[in-house]
JSON list of C-alpha atoms in Angstrom, two decimals:
[
{"chain": "A", "resi": 5, "resn": "MET", "atom": "CA", "xyz": [57.89, -75.89, -46.55]},
{"chain": "A", "resi": 6, "resn": "LEU", "atom": "CA", "xyz": [55.18, -77.80, -48.41]},
{"chain": "A", "resi": 7, "resn": "PHE", "atom": "CA", "xyz": [54.52, -80.09, -45.45]},
{"chain": "A", "resi": 8, "resn": "LYS", "atom": "CA", "xyz": [54.17, -77.10, -43.12]},
{"chain": "A", "resi": 9, "resn": "LEU", "atom": "CA", "xyz": [51.68, -75.54, -45.53]},
{"chain": "A", "resi": 10, "resn": "ILE", "atom": "CA", "xyz": [49.67, -78.76, -45.76]},
{"chain": "A", "resi": 11, "resn": "GLY", "atom": "CA", "xyz": [49.75, -79.19, -41.98]},
{"chain": "A", "resi": 12, "resn": "THR", "atom": "CA", "xyz": [48.63, -75.61, -41.33]},
{"chain": "A", "resi": 13, "resn": "THR", "atom": "CA", "xyz": [45.85, -75.84, -43.92]},
{"chain": "A", "resi": 14, "resn": "THR", "atom": "CA", "xyz": [44.66, -79.15, -42.45]},
{"chain": "A", "resi": 15, "resn": "PHE", "atom": "CA", "xyz": [44.65, -77.71, -38.95]},
{"chain": "A", "resi": 16, "resn": "LEU", "atom": "CA", "xyz": [42.65, -74.64, -40.03]},
{"chain": "A", "resi": 17, "resn": "MET", "atom": "CA", "xyz": [40.17, -76.78, -41.98]},
{"chain": "A", "resi": 18, "resn": "ALA", "atom": "CA", "xyz": [39.77, -79.09, -38.99]},
{"chain": "A", "resi": 19, "resn": "ILE", "atom": "CA", "xyz": [39.10, -76.16, -36.65]},
{"chain": "A", "resi": 20, "resn": "ALA", "atom": "CA", "xyz": [36.53, -74.74, -39.09]},
{"chain": "A", "resi": 21, "resn": "ALA", "atom": "CA", "xyz": [34.84, -78.14, -39.42]},
{"chain": "A", "resi": 22, "resn": "GLY", "atom": "CA", "xyz": [34.94, -78.54, -35.65]},
{"chain": "A", "resi": 23, "resn": "GLY", "atom": "CA", "xyz": [33.23, -75.16, -35.24]},
{"chain": "A", "resi": 24, "resn": "LEU", "atom": "CA", "xyz": [30.50, -76.16, -37.69]},
{"chain": "A", "resi": 25, "resn": "TRP", "atom": "CA", "xyz": [29.95, -79.84, -36.82]},
{"chain": "A", "resi": 26, "resn": "GLY", "atom": "CA", "xyz": [31.72, -80.32, -33.49]},
{"chain": "A", "resi": 27, "resn": "TRP", "atom": "CA", "xyz": [34.31, -82.98, -32.71]},
{"chain": "A", "resi": 28, "resn": "LEU", "atom": "CA", "xyz": [32.92, -85.25, -35.45]},
{"chain": "A", "resi": 29, "resn": "GLY", "atom": "CA", "xyz": [33.70, -82.66, -38.16]},
{"chain": "A", "resi": 30, "resn": "PHE", "atom": "CA", "xyz": [37.17, -82.05, -36.74]},
{"chain": "A", "resi": 31, "resn": "THR", "atom": "CA", "xyz": [37.92, -85.80, -36.66]},
{"chain": "A", "resi": 32, "resn": "ALA", "atom": "CA", "xyz": [36.51, -86.38, -40.16]},
{"chain": "A", "resi": 33, "resn": "VAL", "atom": "CA", "xyz": [38.71, -83.67, -41.72]},
{"chain": "A", "resi": 34, "resn": "VAL", "atom": "CA", "xyz": [41.85, -84.91, -39.97]},
{"chain": "A", "resi": 35, "resn": "LEU", "atom": "CA", "xyz": [41.16, -88.52, -41.02]},
{"chain": "A", "resi": 36, "resn": "LEU", "atom": "CA", "xyz": [40.40, -87.62, -44.64]},
{"chain": "A", "resi": 37, "resn": "VAL", "atom": "CA", "xyz": [43.53, -85.52, -45.01]},
{"chain": "A", "resi": 38, "resn": "GLY", "atom": "CA", "xyz": [45.60, -88.23, -43.31]},
{"chain": "A", "resi": 39, "resn": "LEU", "atom": "CA", "xyz": [44.26, -90.92, -45.62]},
{"chain": "A", "resi": 40, "resn": "ALA", "atom": "CA", "xyz": [44.79, -88.77, -48.71]},
{"chain": "A", "resi": 41, "resn": "SER", "atom": "CA", "xyz": [48.36, -87.94, -47.64]},
{"chain": "A", "resi": 42, "resn": "SER", "atom": "CA", "xyz": [49.14, -91.60, -46.94]},
{"chain": "A", "resi": 43, "resn": "ALA", "atom": "CA", "xyz": [47.75, -92.69, -50.31]},
{"chain": "A", "resi": 44, "resn": "TYR", "atom": "CA", "xyz": [49.82, -90.02, -52.07]},
{"chain": "A", "resi": 45, "resn": "ILE", "atom": "CA", "xyz": [53.03, -91.00, -50.29]},
{"chain": "A", "resi": 46, "resn": "ILE", "atom": "CA", "xyz": [52.54, -94.71, -50.96]},
{"chain": "A", "resi": 47, "resn": "GLU", "atom": "CA", "xyz": [51.71, -94.08, -54.63]},
{"chain": "A", "resi": 48, "resn": "THR", "atom": "CA", "xyz": [54.68, -91.78, -55.29]},
{"chain": "A", "resi": 49, "resn": "ARG", "atom": "CA", "xyz": [57.32, -93.45, -53.12]},
{"chain": "A", "resi": 50, "resn": "GLY", "atom": "CA", "xyz": [56.06, -97.01, -52.69]},
{"chain": "A", "resi": 51, "resn": "LYS", "atom": "CA", "xyz": [55.44, -97.92, -56.32]},
{"chain": "A", "resi": 52, "resn": "ILE", "atom": "CA", "xyz": [58.58, -98.90, -58.23]},
{"chain": "A", "resi": 53, "resn": "THR", "atom": "CA", "xyz": [58.85, -99.69, -61.91]},
{"chain": "A", "resi": 54, "resn": "VAL", "atom": "CA", "xyz": [62.00, -101.63, -62.78]},
{"chain": "A", "resi": 55, "resn": "PRO", "atom": "CA", "xyz": [62.83, -101.19, -66.49]},
{"chain": "A", "resi": 56, "resn": "GLU", "atom": "CA", "xyz": [63.36, -104.08, -68.88]},
{"chain": "A", "resi": 57, "resn": "LEU", "atom": "CA", "xyz": [66.84, -105.63, -68.93]},
{"chain": "A", "resi": 58, "resn": "THR", "atom": "CA", "xyz": [67.57, -104.45, -65.40]},
{"chain": "A", "resi": 59, "resn": "ILE", "atom": "CA", "xyz": [67.26, -105.80, -61.88]},
{"chain": "A", "resi": 60, "resn": "GLY", "atom": "CA", "xyz": [66.43, -103.45, -58.99]},
{"chain": "A", "resi": 61, "resn": "VAL", "atom": "CA", "xyz": [68.38, -103.63, -55.73]},
{"chain": "A", "resi": 62, "resn": "ILE", "atom": "CA", "xyz": [66.32, -102.98, -52.58]},
{"chain": "A", "resi": 63, "resn": "TYR", "atom": "CA", "xyz": [67.94, -101.94, -49.27]},
{"chain": "A", "resi": 64, "resn": "HIS", "atom": "CA", "xyz": [66.52, -101.52, -45.77]},
{"chain": "A", "resi": 65, "resn": "LYS", "atom": "CA", "xyz": [66.66, -97.83, -44.86]},
{"chain": "A", "resi": 66, "resn": "LYS", "atom": "CA", "xyz": [67.84, -98.65, -41.35]},
{"chain": "A", "resi": 67, "resn": "GLY", "atom": "CA", "xyz": [71.49, -99.55, -41.76]},
{"chain": "A", "resi": 68, "resn": "GLU", "atom": "CA", "xyz": [71.32, -99.63, -45.59]},
{"chain": "A", "resi": 69, "resn": "LYS", "atom": "CA", "xyz": [71.42, -103.44, -45.54]},
{"chain": "A", "resi": 70, "resn": "PHE", "atom": "CA", "xyz": [70.70, -105.40, -48.70]},
{"chain": "A", "resi": 71, "resn": "ASP", "atom": "CA", "xyz": [67.19, -106.85, -48.78]},
{"chain": "A", "resi": 72, "resn": "ARG", "atom": "CA", "xyz": [66.37, -108.33, -52.18]},
{"chain": "A", "resi": 73, "resn": "PHE", "atom": "CA", "xyz": [66.52, -108.10, -55.97]},
{"chain": "A", "resi": 74, "resn": "LEU", "atom": "CA", "xyz": [63.49, -106.99, -57.99]},
{"chain": "A", "resi": 75, "resn": "GLU", "atom": "CA", "xyz": [62.72, -108.41, -61.43]},
{"chain": "A", "resi": 76, "resn": "PRO", "atom": "CA", "xyz": [61.63, -106.05, -64.25]},
{"chain": "A", "resi": 77, "resn": "GLY", "atom": "CA", "xyz": [58.05, -104.79, -63.81]},
{"chain": "A", "resi": 78, "resn": "THR", "atom": "CA", "xyz": [56.02, -102.81, -61.30]},
{"chain": "A", "resi": 79, "resn": "HIS", "atom": "CA", "xyz": [56.44, -103.58, -57.60]},
{"chain": "A", "resi": 80, "resn": "TRP", "atom": "CA", "xyz": [55.24, -102.18, -54.28]},
{"chain": "A", "resi": 81, "resn": "MET", "atom": "CA", "xyz": [57.51, -101.56, -51.33]},
{"chain": "A", "resi": 82, "resn": "ASN", "atom": "CA", "xyz": [57.22, -99.92, -47.93]},
{"chain": "A", "resi": 83, "resn": "PRO", "atom": "CA", "xyz": [58.72, -96.44, -48.49]},
{"chain": "A", "resi": 84, "resn": "HIS", "atom": "CA", "xyz": [59.33, -95.98, -44.76]},
{"chain": "A", "resi": 85, "resn": "LYS", "atom": "CA", "xyz": [61.44, -99.14, -44.41]},
{"chain": "A", "resi": 86, "resn": "GLU", "atom": "CA", "xyz": [62.89, -99.83, -47.87]},
{"chain": "A", "resi": 87, "resn": "SER", "atom": "CA", "xyz": [64.61, -97.90, -50.64]},
{"chain": "A", "resi": 88, "resn": "LEU", "atom": "CA", "xyz": [65.63, -98.63, -54.21]},
{"chain": "A", "resi": 89, "resn": "GLY", "atom": "CA", "xyz": [69.42, -98.50, -54.16]},
{"chain": "A", "resi": 90, "resn": "ALA", "atom": "CA", "xyz": [70.46, -99.11, -57.76]},
{"chain": "A", "resi": 91, "resn": "TYR", "atom": "CA", "xyz": [69.80, -100.98, -60.96]},
{"chain": "A", "resi": 92, "resn": "ILE", "atom": "CA", "xyz": [71.92, -103.84, -62.32]},
{"chain": "A", "resi": 93, "resn": "SER", "atom": "CA", "xyz": [71.89, -104.17, -66.10]},
{"chain": "A", "resi": 94, "resn": "THR", "atom": "CA", "xyz": [71.07, -107.64, -67.41]},
{"chain": "A", "resi": 95, "resn": "ALA", "atom": "CA", "xyz": [71.72, -106.63, -71.02]},
{"chain": "A", "resi": 96, "resn": "GLY", "atom": "CA", "xyz": [74.75, -108.06, -72.80]},
{"chain": "A", "resi": 97, "resn": "GLN", "atom": "CA", "xyz": [78.01, -106.38, -71.78]},
{"chain": "A", "resi": 98, "resn": "SER", "atom": "CA", "xyz": [81.66, -106.76, -72.62]},
{"chain": "A", "resi": 99, "resn": "ALA", "atom": "CA", "xyz": [85.04, -106.28, -71.02]},
{"chain": "A", "resi": 100, "resn": "LYS", "atom": "CA", "xyz": [88.42, -105.99, -72.74]},
{"chain": "A", "resi": 101, "resn": "GLY", "atom": "CA", "xyz": [91.86, -106.43, -71.34]},
{"chain": "A", "resi": 102, "resn": "HIS", "atom": "CA", "xyz": [95.53, -107.02, -71.97]},
{"chain": "A", "resi": 103, "resn": "THR", "atom": "CA", "xyz": [97.48, -109.52, -69.91]},
{"chain": "A", "resi": 104, "resn": "LYS", "atom": "CA", "xyz": [101.27, -109.51, -70.07]},
{"chain": "A", "resi": 105, "resn": "SER", "atom": "CA", "xyz": [103.83, -112.17, -69.26]},
{"chain": "A", "resi": 106, "resn": "ILE", "atom": "CA", "xyz": [101.66, -115.27, -69.21]},
{"chain": "A", "resi": 107, "resn": "GLN", "atom": "CA", "xyz": [103.88, -118.33, -68.70]},
{"chain": "A", "resi": 108, "resn": "ALA", "atom": "CA", "xyz": [103.11, -121.03, -71.27]},
{"chain": "A", "resi": 109, "resn": "ILE", "atom": "CA", "xyz": [103.83, -124.72, -70.60]},
{"chain": "A", "resi": 110, "resn": "GLY", "atom": "CA", "xyz": [107.16, -124.67, -72.45]},
{"chain": "A", "resi": 111, "resn": "GLY", "atom": "CA", "xyz": [108.35, -121.61, -70.48]},
{"chain": "A", "resi": 112, "resn": "LEU", "atom": "CA", "xyz": [107.39, -119.24, -73.29]},
{"chain": "A", "resi": 113, "resn": "SER", "atom": "CA", "xyz": [106.23, -115.80, -72.12]},
{"chain": "A", "resi": 114, "resn": "LEU", "atom": "CA", "xyz": [103.05, -114.57, -73.85]},
{"chain": "A", "resi": 115, "resn": "ASP", "atom": "CA", "xyz": [101.05, -111.35, -74.00]},
{"chain": "A", "resi": 116, "resn": "ALA", "atom": "CA", "xyz": [97.30, -111.74, -74.56]},
{"chain": "A", "resi": 117, "resn": "GLU", "atom": "CA", "xyz": [94.60, -109.31, -75.56]},
{"chain": "A", "resi": 118, "resn": "TRP", "atom": "CA", "xyz": [91.15, -110.59, -74.81]},
{"chain": "A", "resi": 119, "resn": "THR", "atom": "CA", "xyz": [87.48, -109.61, -75.01]},
{"chain": "A", "resi": 120, "resn": "LEU", "atom": "CA", "xyz": [84.79, -111.13, -72.82]},
{"chain": "A", "resi": 121, "resn": "ALA", "atom": "CA", "xyz": [81.06, -110.92, -73.62]},
{"chain": "A", "resi": 122, "resn": "TYR", "atom": "CA", "xyz": [78.84, -111.63, -70.63]},
{"chain": "A", "resi": 123, "resn": "THR", "atom": "CA", "xyz": [75.34, -111.24, -69.24]},
{"chain": "A", "resi": 124, "resn": "LEU", "atom": "CA", "xyz": [74.66, -110.72, -65.54]},
{"chain": "A", "resi": 125, "resn": "ARG", "atom": "CA", "xyz": [71.99, -112.78, -63.78]},
{"chain": "A", "resi": 126, "resn": "PRO", "atom": "CA", "xyz": [71.97, -111.49, -60.17]},
{"chain": "A", "resi": 127, "resn": "GLN", "atom": "CA", "xyz": [69.18, -113.83, -59.08]},
{"chain": "A", "resi": 128, "resn": "LYS", "atom": "CA", "xyz": [71.62, -116.77, -59.59]},
{"chain": "A", "resi": 129, "resn": "ILE", "atom": "CA", "xyz": [74.11, -115.38, -57.04]},
{"chain": "A", "resi": 130, "resn": "ALA", "atom": "CA", "xyz": [74.50, -117.49, -53.89]},
{"chain": "A", "resi": 131, "resn": "VAL", "atom": "CA", "xyz": [72.45, -116.02, -51.05]},
{"chain": "A", "resi": 132, "resn": "ALA", "atom": "CA", "xyz": [75.50, -115.51, -48.82]},
{"chain": "A", "resi": 133, "resn": "LYS", "atom": "CA", "xyz": [77.29, -113.43, -51.48]},
{"chain": "A", "resi": 134, "resn": "ARG", "atom": "CA", "xyz": [74.33, -111.25, -52.53]},
{"chain": "A", "resi": 135, "resn": "PRO", "atom": "CA", "xyz": [74.84, -108.32, -50.12]},
{"chain": "A", "resi": 136, "resn": "LYS", "atom": "CA", "xyz": [78.44, -107.73, -51.23]},
{"chain": "A", "resi": 137, "resn": "LEU", "atom": "CA", "xyz": [77.81, -108.21, -54.95]},
{"chain": "A", "resi": 138, "resn": "ALA", "atom": "CA", "xyz": [74.58, -106.16, -54.89]},
{"chain": "A", "resi": 139, "resn": "ARG", "atom": "CA", "xyz": [76.70, -103.12, -54.03]},
{"chain": "A", "resi": 140, "resn": "ALA", "atom": "CA", "xyz": [79.50, -103.88, -56.49]},
{"chain": "A", "resi": 141, "resn": "LEU", "atom": "CA", "xyz": [77.69, -105.01, -59.65]},
{"chain": "A", "resi": 142, "resn": "PRO", "atom": "CA", "xyz": [75.83, -101.78, -60.53]},
{"chain": "A", "resi": 143, "resn": "THR", "atom": "CA", "xyz": [79.07, -99.83, -60.96]},
{"chain": "A", "resi": 144, "resn": "LYS", "atom": "CA", "xyz": [81.94, -102.32, -61.10]},
{"chain": "A", "resi": 145, "resn": "ALA", "atom": "CA", "xyz": [80.74, -105.32, -63.16]},
{"chain": "A", "resi": 146, "resn": "SER", "atom": "CA", "xyz": [83.30, -104.76, -65.92]},
{"chain": "A", "resi": 147, "resn": "ALA", "atom": "CA", "xyz": [86.17, -104.35, -63.44]},
{"chain": "A", "resi": 148, "resn": "ILE", "atom": "CA", "xyz": [85.16, -107.57, -61.65]},
{"chain": "A", "resi": 149, "resn": "ALA", "atom": "CA", "xyz": [85.09, -109.44, -64.99]},
{"chain": "A", "resi": 150, "resn": "ARG", "atom": "CA", "xyz": [88.55, -108.08, -65.94]},
{"chain": "A", "resi": 151, "resn": "GLN", "atom": "CA", "xyz": [89.95, -109.11, -62.57]},
{"chain": "A", "resi": 152, "resn": "GLN", "atom": "CA", "xyz": [88.56, -112.64, -62.87]},
{"chain": "A", "resi": 153, "resn": "ILE", "atom": "CA", "xyz": [90.00, -113.11, -66.38]},
{"chain": "A", "resi": 154, "resn": "GLY", "atom": "CA", "xyz": [93.34, -111.73, -65.16]},
{"chain": "A", "resi": 155, "resn": "ASN", "atom": "CA", "xyz": [93.31, -114.25, -62.30]},
{"chain": "A", "resi": 156, "resn": "ILE", "atom": "CA", "xyz": [92.55, -117.11, -64.69]},
{"chain": "A", "resi": 157, "resn": "LEU", "atom": "CA", "xyz": [95.32, -116.19, -67.13]},
{"chain": "A", "resi": 158, "resn": "HIS", "atom": "CA", "xyz": [98.05, -115.84, -64.51]}
]
């Protein structure tokens, strides 16, 4: 609705300017409104501020393919080609678990309760594994940590 209103207003202003100053007035109004609209879109959708203790995940809009990680701070992106998909927390986190029936060396069966404190550093991930982990880490970091500890203890 808003875009239709802006488009209609621009068209009417351009016709009025064209009536007063000819094709030059029409062209000037269309160019000025186009530049102002582009600047507004780039400022509101192209400027990203990634908060402290987080890493931003950028995806290509076409196909939603992983593109890159963004460090904390202010960044510019092309809002027509890229989108901010999620944030990955780099603050300290923890995972707890309980593993049953661990076989000790002497054949003794053990149950273990454990707590793991960890910090994620996505920029250290191997390039080949980044697309898969960029989708999993924002929501499943704790589950991945629990699974890895479970694999180690069994």
